[in-house]
Amino acid sequence: MRGYRLCVSRLVRPSTAAPGHGQSRRHFLRLALLGPAAAAWPGVSLAATERFDSEVALFTAGRPVRADGLNLEAPPVAESGYSVPVTVTSAGTGPDRVVRVRLLAPDNPLVRLATVTVGDTGVPLRLSTRIRLARSQTVVALAETAGGQVLRAEAAIAVVVGGCGFDLPLEPG
Amino acid sequence: MERPRLRLPERVRAGDVVPVRALLMHPMESGLRLGPDGGRVPRRIVYRIACSFEGEPLLVMDLEPGIAANPYVEFAFLARRSGTLTVVYTEDGGAETAVEAFIEVEA
């Protein structure tokens, strides 16, 4: 039953603060309890925050990020992390038309969920898919407009039972 | 791979916004899961879904293991002329499965 451990997560409402906030707190607690031993703990959550930050940096490429113009719709509570519906929308047209979208789950073993390149659909963006979530967290959508602007939206999702697509920690490389 | 399912409106008039819903039954094996023998189940996911209309790309989705099993995608496009909508799914290892539908745009 080793693999079962990660599959059942408590119902914890994700913090509405910046993603990674709760992680730092957990990391701090772990450090406080375990001292130097924690530094060698595999899969320690600080690494997850770094993975998320580097994913964001990769997408934004130094450009400023706007918090308006993009919407991420998701259920506040998901019974199961196996399949959580999410919808990304934007009213932008012309230079504000969304041409690329990336979905990120900061607390998943693999932070990047998907990248969508949008062609000339002739309508404002409305994109839906279903994602896996290992635990409760704030999912982030990043978008790039035709004019080169970067937009960001997020949605806090409380997961009752984590997505069991992930039993194992991520192997390096 | 199984045959993808594509859902489109029955009648489309010029200027309509056409909703496209595409679903493929696929386990999306993440590569991070333990099998019954305690070993790692190798990764096997659909890593790309490409939707095009008459060869023009409408939407290309690059999927990671964090996309749920039976990958579903829904989007919309503007009906400008009649033509064929194609959705191609590519799996790890390069296997492909595709579905297409002719959309008759009424004046």
PDB file of C-alpha atoms in Angstrom:
ATOM      1  CA  MET A   1       0.000   0.000   0.000  1.00  0.00           C
ATOM      2  CA  ARG A   2       2.983   2.289  -0.328  1.00  0.00           C
ATOM      3  CA  GLY A   3       1.513   4.081  -3.282  1.00  0.00           C
ATOM      4  CA  TYR A   4      -1.720   4.830  -1.423  1.00  0.00           C
ATOM      5  CA  ARG A   5      -0.117   7.313   0.927  1.00  0.00           C
ATOM      6  CA  LEU A   6      -0.215  10.275  -1.446  1.00  0.00           C
ATOM      7  CA  CYS A   7      -3.612   9.423  -2.871  1.00  0.00           C
ATOM      8  CA  VAL A   8      -5.696  10.416   0.131  1.00  0.00           C
ATOM      9  CA  SER A   9      -5.302  14.005   1.101  1.00  0.00           C
ATOM     10  CA  ARG A  10      -7.215  15.830   3.790  1.00  0.00           C
ATOM     11  CA  LEU A  11      -9.808  18.354   2.785  1.00  0.00           C
ATOM     12  CA  VAL A  12      -7.797  21.500   3.162  1.00  0.00           C
ATOM     13  CA  ARG A  13      -8.925  24.746   1.636  1.00  0.00           C
ATOM     14  CA  PRO A  14      -6.032  26.089  -0.355  1.00  0.00           C
ATOM     15  CA  SER A  15      -4.722  29.428   0.706  1.00  0.00           C
ATOM     16  CA  THR A  16      -5.740  32.305  -1.506  1.00  0.00           C
ATOM     17  CA  ALA A  17      -2.321  33.830  -0.988  1.00  0.00           C
ATOM     18  CA  ALA A  18       0.400  33.403  -3.580  1.00  0.00           C
ATOM     19  CA  PRO A  19       0.992  29.763  -4.523  1.00  0.00           C
ATOM     20  CA  GLY A  20       3.802  28.262  -2.559  1.00  0.00           C
ATOM     21  CA  HIS A  21       2.970  30.230   0.582  1.00  0.00           C
ATOM     22  CA  GLY A  22       1.647  27.167   2.396  1.00  0.00           C
ATOM     23  CA  GLN A  23       4.551  25.180   1.121  1.00  0.00           C
ATOM     24  CA  SER A  24       7.096  27.510   2.661  1.00  0.00           C
ATOM     25  CA  ARG A  25       5.247  27.214   5.935  1.00  0.00           C
ATOM     26  CA  ARG A  26       5.310  23.426   5.740  1.00  0.00           C
ATOM     27  CA  HIS A  27       8.928  23.570   4.800  1.00  0.00           C
ATOM     28  CA  PHE A  28       9.632  25.821   7.756  1.00  0.00           C
ATOM     29  CA  LEU A  29       7.805  23.482  10.126  1.00  0.00           C
ATOM     30  CA  ARG A  30       9.707  20.553   8.766  1.00  0.00           C
ATOM     31  CA  LEU A  31      12.966  22.401   9.200  1.00  0.00           C
ATOM     32  CA  ALA A  32      11.995  23.368  12.732  1.00  0.00           C
ATOM     33  CA  LEU A  33      11.138  19.789  13.644  1.00  0.00           C
ATOM     34  CA  LEU A  34      13.863  17.946  11.875  1.00  0.00           C
ATOM     35  CA  GLY A  35      16.647  20.470  11.766  1.00  0.00           C
ATOM     36  CA  PRO A  36      19.451  19.711   9.348  1.00  0.00           C
ATOM     37  CA  ALA A  37      17.963  16.290   8.550  1.00  0.00           C
ATOM     38  CA  ALA A  38      15.191  18.047   6.589  1.00  0.00           C
ATOM     39  CA  ALA A  39      17.620  19.420   4.054  1.00  0.00           C
ATOM     40  CA  ALA A  40      18.245  15.881   2.841  1.00  0.00           C
ATOM     41  CA  TRP A  41      14.522  14.989   2.816  1.00  0.00           C
ATOM     42  CA  PRO A  42      13.571  13.812  -0.677  1.00  0.00           C
ATOM     43  CA  GLY A  43      10.905  15.781  -2.477  1.00  0.00           C
ATOM     44  CA  VAL A  44      11.074  18.590   0.051  1.00  0.00           C
ATOM     45  CA  SER A  45       8.462  21.211  -0.844  1.00  0.00           C
ATOM     46  CA  LEU A  46      10.848  24.104  -1.366  1.00  0.00           C
ATOM     47  CA  ALA A  47      11.976  22.347  -4.535  1.00  0.00           C
ATOM     48  CA  ALA A  48       8.342  22.386  -5.735  1.00  0.00           C
ATOM     49  CA  THR A  49       8.161  26.164  -5.265  1.00  0.00           C
ATOM     50  CA  GLU A  50      11.332  26.536  -7.274  1.00  0.00           C
ATOM     51  CA  ARG A  51       9.929  24.334 -10.049  1.00  0.00           C
ATOM     52  CA  PHE A  52       6.819  26.520 -10.187  1.00  0.00           C
ATOM     53  CA  ASP A  53       8.788  29.767 -10.203  1.00  0.00           C
ATOM     54  CA  SER A  54      11.022  28.565 -12.997  1.00  0.00           C
ATOM     55  CA  GLU A  55       7.984  27.497 -15.060  1.00  0.00           C
ATOM     56  CA  VAL A  56       6.514  30.994 -14.680  1.00  0.00           C
ATOM     57  CA  ALA A  57       9.836  32.617 -15.558  1.00  0.00           C
ATOM     58  CA  LEU A  58      10.145  30.394 -18.622  1.00  0.00           C
ATOM     59  CA  PHE A  59       6.769  31.554 -19.932  1.00  0.00           C
ATOM     60  CA  THR A  60       7.006  35.243 -19.067  1.00  0.00           C
ATOM     61  CA  ALA A  61      10.613  35.602 -20.304  1.00  0.00           C
ATOM     62  CA  GLY A  62      11.084  38.771 -18.263  1.00  0.00           C
ATOM     63  CA  ARG A  63       7.915  40.480 -19.470  1.00  0.00           C
ATOM     64  CA  PRO A  64       5.565  42.111 -16.933  1.00  0.00           C
ATOM     65  CA  VAL A  65       2.535  40.011 -15.988  1.00  0.00           C
ATOM     66  CA  ARG A  66      -0.978  41.469 -16.004  1.00  0.00           C
ATOM     67  CA  ALA A  67      -3.519  40.072 -13.554  1.00  0.00           C
ATOM     68  CA  ASP A  68      -6.505  41.145 -15.690  1.00  0.00           C
ATOM     69  CA  GLY A  69      -7.800  40.048 -19.068  1.00  0.00           C
ATOM     70  CA  LEU A  70      -7.695  36.322 -18.331  1.00  0.00           C
ATOM     71  CA  ASN A  71     -10.114  34.101 -16.427  1.00  0.00           C
ATOM     72  CA  LEU A  72      -9.663  30.617 -14.999  1.00  0.00           C
ATOM     73  CA  GLU A  73     -12.902  28.882 -14.033  1.00  0.00           C
ATOM     74  CA  ALA A  74     -12.719  25.791 -11.828  1.00  0.00           C
ATOM     75  CA  PRO A  75     -14.819  24.196  -9.084  1.00  0.00           C
ATOM     76  CA  PRO A  76     -13.834  25.473  -5.581  1.00  0.00           C
ATOM     77  CA  VAL A  77     -14.085  21.900  -4.287  1.00  0.00           C
ATOM     78  CA  ALA A  78     -13.264  18.808  -6.342  1.00  0.00           C
ATOM     79  CA  GLU A  79     -14.400  15.444  -4.955  1.00  0.00           C
ATOM     80  CA  SER A  80     -11.605  13.731  -6.823  1.00  0.00           C
ATOM     81  CA  GLY A  81      -8.282  14.937  -8.131  1.00  0.00           C
ATOM     82  CA  TYR A  82      -8.458  12.345 -10.929  1.00  0.00           C
ATOM     83  CA  SER A  83     -10.339  14.670 -13.227  1.00  0.00           C
ATOM     84  CA  VAL A  84     -11.000  18.337 -12.475  1.00  0.00           C
ATOM     85  CA  PRO A  85     -12.661  20.487 -15.170  1.00  0.00           C
ATOM     86  CA  VAL A  86     -11.022  23.848 -15.853  1.00  0.00           C
ATOM     87  CA  THR A  87     -11.928  26.574 -18.361  1.00  0.00           C
ATOM     88  CA  VAL A  88      -9.724  29.438 -19.504  1.00  0.00           C
ATOM     89  CA  THR A  89     -11.428  32.448 -21.064  1.00  0.00           C
ATOM     90  CA  SER A  90     -10.399  35.850 -22.343  1.00  0.00           C
ATOM     91  CA  ALA A  91     -12.431  38.565 -24.053  1.00  0.00           C
ATOM     92  CA  GLY A  92      -9.354  39.901 -25.869  1.00  0.00           C
ATOM     93  CA  THR A  93      -9.451  40.466 -29.639  1.00  0.00           C
ATOM     94  CA  GLY A  94      -6.997  42.037 -32.085  1.00  0.00           C
ATOM     95  CA  PRO A  95      -3.649  42.625 -30.365  1.00  0.00           C
ATOM     96  CA  ASP A  96      -5.171  41.375 -27.089  1.00  0.00           C
ATOM     97  CA  ARG A  97      -6.139  38.034 -28.661  1.00  0.00           C
ATOM     98  CA  VAL A  98      -4.692  35.108 -26.697  1.00  0.00           C
ATOM     99  CA  VAL A  99      -2.293  33.047 -28.817  1.00  0.00           C
ATOM    100  CA  ARG A 100      -0.771  30.763 -26.184  1.00  0.00           C
ATOM    101  CA  VAL A 101      -1.933  29.383 -22.844  1.00  0.00           C
ATOM    102  CA  ARG A 102      -0.046  27.402 -20.216  1.00  0.00           C
ATOM    103  CA  LEU A 103      -1.674  25.668 -17.245  1.00  0.00           C
ATOM    104  CA  LEU A 104       0.362  25.079 -14.068  1.00  0.00           C
ATOM    105  CA  ALA A 105      -0.349  23.115 -10.870  1.00  0.00           C
ATOM    106  CA  PRO A 106       2.246  24.362  -8.329  1.00  0.00           C
ATOM    107  CA  ASP A 107       1.765  21.427  -5.922  1.00  0.00           C
ATOM    108  CA  ASN A 108       1.712  18.594  -8.466  1.00  0.00           C
ATOM    109  CA  PRO A 109       4.830  16.426  -8.926  1.00  0.00           C
ATOM    110  CA  LEU A 110       4.884  17.741 -12.488  1.00  0.00           C
ATOM    111  CA  VAL A 111       4.014  21.439 -12.357  1.00  0.00           C
ATOM    112  CA  ARG A 112       3.267  21.936 -16.054  1.00  0.00           C
ATOM    113  CA  LEU A 113      -0.124  20.583 -17.106  1.00  0.00           C
ATOM    114  CA  ALA A 114      -0.473  21.695 -20.714  1.00  0.00           C
ATOM    115  CA  THR A 115       0.474  24.305 -23.290  1.00  0.00           C
ATOM    116  CA  VAL A 116      -2.065  25.382 -25.870  1.00  0.00           C
ATOM    117  CA  THR A 117      -1.242  27.272 -29.059  1.00  0.00           C
ATOM    118  CA  VAL A 118      -4.326  29.013 -30.406  1.00  0.00           C
ATOM    119  CA  GLY A 119      -4.680  29.722 -34.124  1.00  0.00           C
ATOM    120  CA  ASP A 120      -6.950  32.200 -35.894  1.00  0.00           C
ATOM    121  CA  THR A 121     -10.256  30.933 -34.507  1.00  0.00           C
ATOM    122  CA  GLY A 122     -12.029  34.249 -35.107  1.00  0.00           C
ATOM    123  CA  VAL A 123     -13.580  34.234 -31.617  1.00  0.00           C
ATOM    124  CA  PRO A 124     -12.356  35.239 -28.128  1.00  0.00           C
ATOM    125  CA  LEU A 125     -10.642  32.450 -26.199  1.00  0.00           C
ATOM    126  CA  ARG A 126     -12.730  29.824 -24.448  1.00  0.00           C
ATOM    127  CA  LEU A 127     -10.859  26.605 -23.723  1.00  0.00           C
ATOM    128  CA  SER A 128     -11.846  23.717 -21.471  1.00  0.00           C
ATOM    129  CA  THR A 129     -10.050  20.557 -20.418  1.00  0.00           C
ATOM    130  CA  ARG A 130      -9.747  18.232 -17.409  1.00  0.00           C
ATOM    131  CA  ILE A 131      -6.682  18.076 -15.182  1.00  0.00           C
ATOM    132  CA  ARG A 132      -5.224  15.864 -12.440  1.00  0.00           C
ATOM    133  CA  LEU A 133      -4.474  17.351  -9.036  1.00  0.00           C
ATOM    134  CA  ALA A 134      -2.340  15.561  -6.446  1.00  0.00           C
ATOM    135  CA  ARG A 135      -3.704  17.742  -3.624  1.00  0.00           C
ATOM    136  CA  SER A 136      -5.495  21.009  -2.842  1.00  0.00           C
ATOM    137  CA  GLN A 137      -3.784  23.958  -4.457  1.00  0.00           C
ATOM    138  CA  THR A 138      -4.129  27.135  -6.504  1.00  0.00           C
ATOM    139  CA  VAL A 139      -3.984  26.327 -10.211  1.00  0.00           C
ATOM    140  CA  VAL A 140      -2.450  29.026 -12.417  1.00  0.00           C
ATOM    141  CA  ALA A 141      -3.124  29.908 -16.063  1.00  0.00           C
ATOM    142  CA  LEU A 142      -0.666  32.044 -18.016  1.00  0.00           C
ATOM    143  CA  ALA A 143      -1.461  33.460 -21.443  1.00  0.00           C
ATOM    144  CA  GLU A 144       0.378  35.352 -24.115  1.00  0.00           C
ATOM    145  CA  THR A 145      -1.461  37.809 -26.363  1.00  0.00           C
ATOM    146  CA  ALA A 146      -0.806  38.540 -30.029  1.00  0.00           C
ATOM    147  CA  GLY A 147       0.678  41.866 -28.860  1.00  0.00           C
ATOM    148  CA  GLY A 148       3.177  40.020 -26.640  1.00  0.00           C
ATOM    149  CA  GLN A 149       1.584  40.765 -23.281  1.00  0.00           C
ATOM    150  CA  VAL A 150       1.511  38.125 -20.535  1.00  0.00           C
ATOM    151  CA  LEU A 151      -1.708  37.564 -18.569  1.00  0.00           C
ATOM    152  CA  ARG A 152      -2.226  35.517 -15.435  1.00  0.00           C
ATOM    153  CA  ALA A 153      -5.270  34.031 -13.708  1.00  0.00           C
ATOM    154  CA  GLU A 154      -5.619  31.553 -10.882  1.00  0.00           C
ATOM    155  CA  ALA A 155      -8.195  29.415  -9.120  1.00  0.00           C
ATOM    156  CA  ALA A 156      -8.012  27.795  -5.680  1.00  0.00           C
ATOM    157  CA  ILE A 157      -9.262  24.206  -5.755  1.00  0.00           C
ATOM    158  CA  ALA A 158      -9.781  22.065  -2.635  1.00  0.00           C
ATOM    159  CA  VAL A 159      -9.241  18.399  -3.508  1.00  0.00           C
ATOM    160  CA  VAL A 160     -10.909  15.746  -1.332  1.00  0.00           C
ATOM    161  CA  VAL A 161      -9.105  12.740  -2.835  1.00  0.00           C
ATOM    162  CA  GLY A 162      -5.826  13.394  -4.659  1.00  0.00           C
ATOM    163  CA  GLY A 163      -5.262  12.312  -8.251  1.00  0.00           C
ATOM    164  CA  CYS A 164      -3.725   8.858  -8.175  1.00  0.00           C
ATOM    165  CA  GLY A 165      -1.910   9.294 -11.437  1.00  0.00           C
ATOM    166  CA  PHE A 166       1.057  10.150  -9.220  1.00  0.00           C
ATOM    167  CA  ASP A 167       2.251   7.562  -6.691  1.00  0.00           C
ATOM    168  CA  LEU A 168       5.949   8.138  -7.111  1.00  0.00           C
ATOM    169  CA  PRO A 169       8.176  11.105  -6.476  1.00  0.00           C
ATOM    170  CA  LEU A 170       9.680  12.692  -9.542  1.00  0.00           C
ATOM    171  CA  GLU A 171      13.014  11.189 -10.442  1.00  0.00           C
ATOM    172  CA  PRO A 172      15.793  13.620 -11.245  1.00  0.00           C
ATOM    173  CA  GLY A 173      16.373  14.002 -14.978  1.00  0.00           C
TER     174      GLY A 173
ATOM    175  CA  MET B   1      -5.686   3.659 -29.713  1.00  0.00           C
ATOM    176  CA  GLU B   2      -9.436   4.013 -29.587  1.00  0.00           C
ATOM    177  CA  ARG B   3     -11.409   6.110 -32.008  1.00  0.00           C
ATOM    178  CA  PRO B   4     -11.748   9.714 -30.817  1.00  0.00           C
ATOM    179  CA  ARG B   5     -15.202  11.207 -30.379  1.00  0.00           C
ATOM    180  CA  LEU B   6     -15.913  14.586 -31.922  1.00  0.00           C
ATOM    181  CA  ARG B   7     -19.072  16.536 -31.141  1.00  0.00           C
ATOM    182  CA  LEU B   8     -20.230  19.387 -33.348  1.00  0.00           C
ATOM    183  CA  PRO B   9     -23.544  21.228 -33.798  1.00  0.00           C
ATOM    184  CA  GLU B  10     -25.895  19.690 -36.374  1.00  0.00           C
ATOM    185  CA  ARG B  11     -26.473  22.906 -38.298  1.00  0.00           C
ATOM    186  CA  VAL B  12     -23.983  25.713 -38.770  1.00  0.00           C
ATOM    187  CA  ARG B  13     -24.695  29.075 -40.397  1.00  0.00           C
ATOM    188  CA  ALA B  14     -22.076  31.546 -41.581  1.00  0.00           C
ATOM    189  CA  GLY B  15     -20.998  33.746 -38.673  1.00  0.00           C
ATOM    190  CA  ASP B  16     -21.951  31.162 -36.039  1.00  0.00           C
ATOM    191  CA  VAL B  17     -19.572  30.338 -33.228  1.00  0.00           C
ATOM    192  CA  VAL B  18     -18.992  26.589 -33.618  1.00  0.00           C
ATOM    193  CA  PRO B  19     -18.298  24.718 -30.369  1.00  0.00           C
ATOM    194  CA  VAL B  20     -15.885  21.783 -30.781  1.00  0.00           C
ATOM    195  CA  ARG B  21     -15.768  19.009 -28.174  1.00  0.00           C
ATOM    196  CA  ALA B  22     -13.249  16.214 -28.584  1.00  0.00           C
ATOM    197  CA  LEU B  23     -12.733  13.180 -26.340  1.00  0.00           C
ATOM    198  CA  LEU B  24     -10.421  10.190 -26.595  1.00  0.00           C
ATOM    199  CA  MET B  25     -10.568   7.182 -24.271  1.00  0.00           C
ATOM    200  CA  HIS B  26      -6.951   6.820 -23.154  1.00  0.00           C
ATOM    201  CA  PRO B  27      -5.365   5.928 -19.771  1.00  0.00           C
ATOM    202  CA  MET B  28      -2.817   8.810 -19.882  1.00  0.00           C
ATOM    203  CA  GLU B  29      -0.363   6.678 -17.895  1.00  0.00           C
ATOM    204  CA  SER B  30       1.676   9.289 -16.040  1.00  0.00           C
ATOM    205  CA  GLY B  31       4.876   7.309 -15.522  1.00  0.00           C
ATOM    206  CA  LEU B  32       4.614   8.176 -11.819  1.00  0.00           C
ATOM    207  CA  ARG B  33       2.425   5.273 -10.809  1.00  0.00           C
ATOM    208  CA  LEU B  34       3.161   1.919  -9.190  1.00  0.00           C
ATOM    209  CA  GLY B  35       1.943  -1.271 -10.837  1.00  0.00           C
ATOM    210  CA  PRO B  36       0.645  -4.351  -8.995  1.00  0.00           C
ATOM    211  CA  ASP B  37       4.180  -5.796  -8.954  1.00  0.00           C
ATOM    212  CA  GLY B  38       5.466  -2.707  -7.136  1.00  0.00           C
ATOM    213  CA  GLY B  39       7.371  -1.460 -10.185  1.00  0.00           C
ATOM    214  CA  ARG B  40       6.963   1.816 -12.037  1.00  0.00           C
ATOM    215  CA  VAL B  41       4.341   1.734 -14.785  1.00  0.00           C
ATOM    216  CA  PRO B  42       6.026   3.310 -17.822  1.00  0.00           C
ATOM    217  CA  ARG B  43       4.737   6.646 -19.089  1.00  0.00           C
ATOM    218  CA  ARG B  44       2.324   6.484 -22.014  1.00  0.00           C
ATOM    219  CA  ILE B  45       0.295   9.607 -22.651  1.00  0.00           C
ATOM    220  CA  VAL B  46      -1.251  11.434 -25.566  1.00  0.00           C
ATOM    221  CA  TYR B  47       1.202  14.318 -25.769  1.00  0.00           C
ATOM    222  CA  ARG B  48      -0.402  16.305 -28.560  1.00  0.00           C
ATOM    223  CA  ILE B  49      -3.886  17.123 -29.779  1.00  0.00           C
ATOM    224  CA  ALA B  50      -3.897  19.120 -33.002  1.00  0.00           C
ATOM    225  CA  CYS B  51      -7.147  20.609 -34.349  1.00  0.00           C
ATOM    226  CA  SER B  52      -7.196  22.132 -37.796  1.00  0.00           C
ATOM    227  CA  PHE B  53      -9.764  23.392 -40.288  1.00  0.00           C
ATOM    228  CA  GLU B  54      -8.930  22.824 -43.950  1.00  0.00           C
ATOM    229  CA  GLY B  55      -5.264  22.470 -42.962  1.00  0.00           C
ATOM    230  CA  GLU B  56      -5.191  25.735 -40.988  1.00  0.00           C
ATOM    231  CA  PRO B  57      -4.286  25.089 -37.320  1.00  0.00           C
ATOM    232  CA  LEU B  58      -7.044  26.182 -34.942  1.00  0.00           C
ATOM    233  CA  LEU B  59      -5.614  24.793 -31.734  1.00  0.00           C
ATOM    234  CA  VAL B  60      -2.585  22.701 -30.797  1.00  0.00           C
ATOM    235  CA  MET B  61      -2.481  21.350 -27.260  1.00  0.00           C
ATOM    236  CA  ASP B  62       0.736  19.925 -25.783  1.00  0.00           C
ATOM    237  CA  LEU B  63      -0.283  17.664 -22.916  1.00  0.00           C
ATOM    238  CA  GLU B  64       1.700  16.596 -19.852  1.00  0.00           C
ATOM    239  CA  PRO B  65       0.916  13.707 -17.487  1.00  0.00           C
ATOM    240  CA  GLY B  66      -1.111  16.183 -15.386  1.00  0.00           C
ATOM    241  CA  ILE B  67      -3.969  16.013 -17.899  1.00  0.00           C
ATOM    242  CA  ALA B  68      -6.697  13.617 -16.762  1.00  0.00           C
ATOM    243  CA  ALA B  69      -7.254  10.201 -18.322  1.00  0.00           C
ATOM    244  CA  ASN B  70      -9.535  10.297 -21.371  1.00  0.00           C
ATOM    245  CA  PRO B  71      -8.262  13.702 -22.495  1.00  0.00           C
ATOM    246  CA  TYR B  72     -11.040  16.152 -23.275  1.00  0.00           C
ATOM    247  CA  VAL B  73     -10.719  19.467 -25.013  1.00  0.00           C
ATOM    248  CA  GLU B  74     -13.390  22.005 -25.834  1.00  0.00           C
ATOM    249  CA  PHE B  75     -13.017  25.255 -27.755  1.00  0.00           C
ATOM    250  CA  ALA B  76     -14.840  27.256 -30.409  1.00  0.00           C
ATOM    251  CA  PHE B  77     -14.215  28.879 -33.766  1.00  0.00           C
ATOM    252  CA  LEU B  78     -16.043  31.181 -36.161  1.00  0.00           C
ATOM    253  CA  ALA B  79     -17.852  29.551 -39.090  1.00  0.00           C
ATOM    254  CA  ARG B  80     -16.595  31.363 -42.192  1.00  0.00           C
ATOM    255  CA  ARG B  81     -16.873  28.690 -44.875  1.00  0.00           C
ATOM    256  CA  SER B  82     -17.583  24.987 -45.317  1.00  0.00           C
ATOM    257  CA  GLY B  83     -14.706  22.614 -44.809  1.00  0.00           C
ATOM    258  CA  THR B  84     -13.207  19.684 -42.943  1.00  0.00           C
ATOM    259  CA  LEU B  85     -12.320  19.854 -39.277  1.00  0.00           C
ATOM    260  CA  THR B  86      -9.546  17.415 -38.299  1.00  0.00           C
ATOM    261  CA  VAL B  87      -8.384  16.415 -34.825  1.00  0.00           C
ATOM    262  CA  VAL B  88      -5.164  14.377 -34.581  1.00  0.00           C
ATOM    263  CA  TYR B  89      -4.002  12.706 -31.354  1.00  0.00           C
ATOM    264  CA  THR B  90      -0.342  11.686 -30.990  1.00  0.00           C
ATOM    265  CA  GLU B  91       0.751   9.226 -28.312  1.00  0.00           C
ATOM    266  CA  ASP B  92       4.186   8.587 -26.761  1.00  0.00           C
ATOM    267  CA  GLY B  93       6.006   6.416 -29.274  1.00  0.00           C
ATOM    268  CA  GLY B  94       4.469   8.298 -32.200  1.00  0.00           C
ATOM    269  CA  ALA B  95       1.211   6.392 -32.759  1.00  0.00           C
ATOM    270  CA  GLU B  96      -1.559   8.613 -34.125  1.00  0.00           C
ATOM    271  CA  THR B  97      -5.309   8.476 -34.286  1.00  0.00           C
ATOM    272  CA  ALA B  98      -7.474  11.046 -35.988  1.00  0.00           C
ATOM    273  CA  VAL B  99     -11.077  12.046 -36.438  1.00  0.00           C
ATOM    274  CA  GLU B 100     -12.517  14.409 -39.005  1.00  0.00           C
ATOM    275  CA  ALA B 101     -15.863  15.909 -39.854  1.00  0.00           C
ATOM    276  CA  PHE B 102     -17.124  17.951 -42.762  1.00  0.00           C
ATOM    277  CA  ILE B 103     -18.840  21.135 -41.646  1.00  0.00           C
ATOM    278  CA  GLU B 104     -21.395  22.473 -44.087  1.00  0.00           C
ATOM    279  CA  VAL B 105     -21.766  26.197 -43.473  1.00  0.00           C
ATOM    280  CA  GLU B 106     -25.174  27.470 -44.600  1.00  0.00           C
ATOM    281  CA  ALA B 107     -25.489  30.993 -45.895  1.00  0.00           C
TER     282      ALA B 107
END
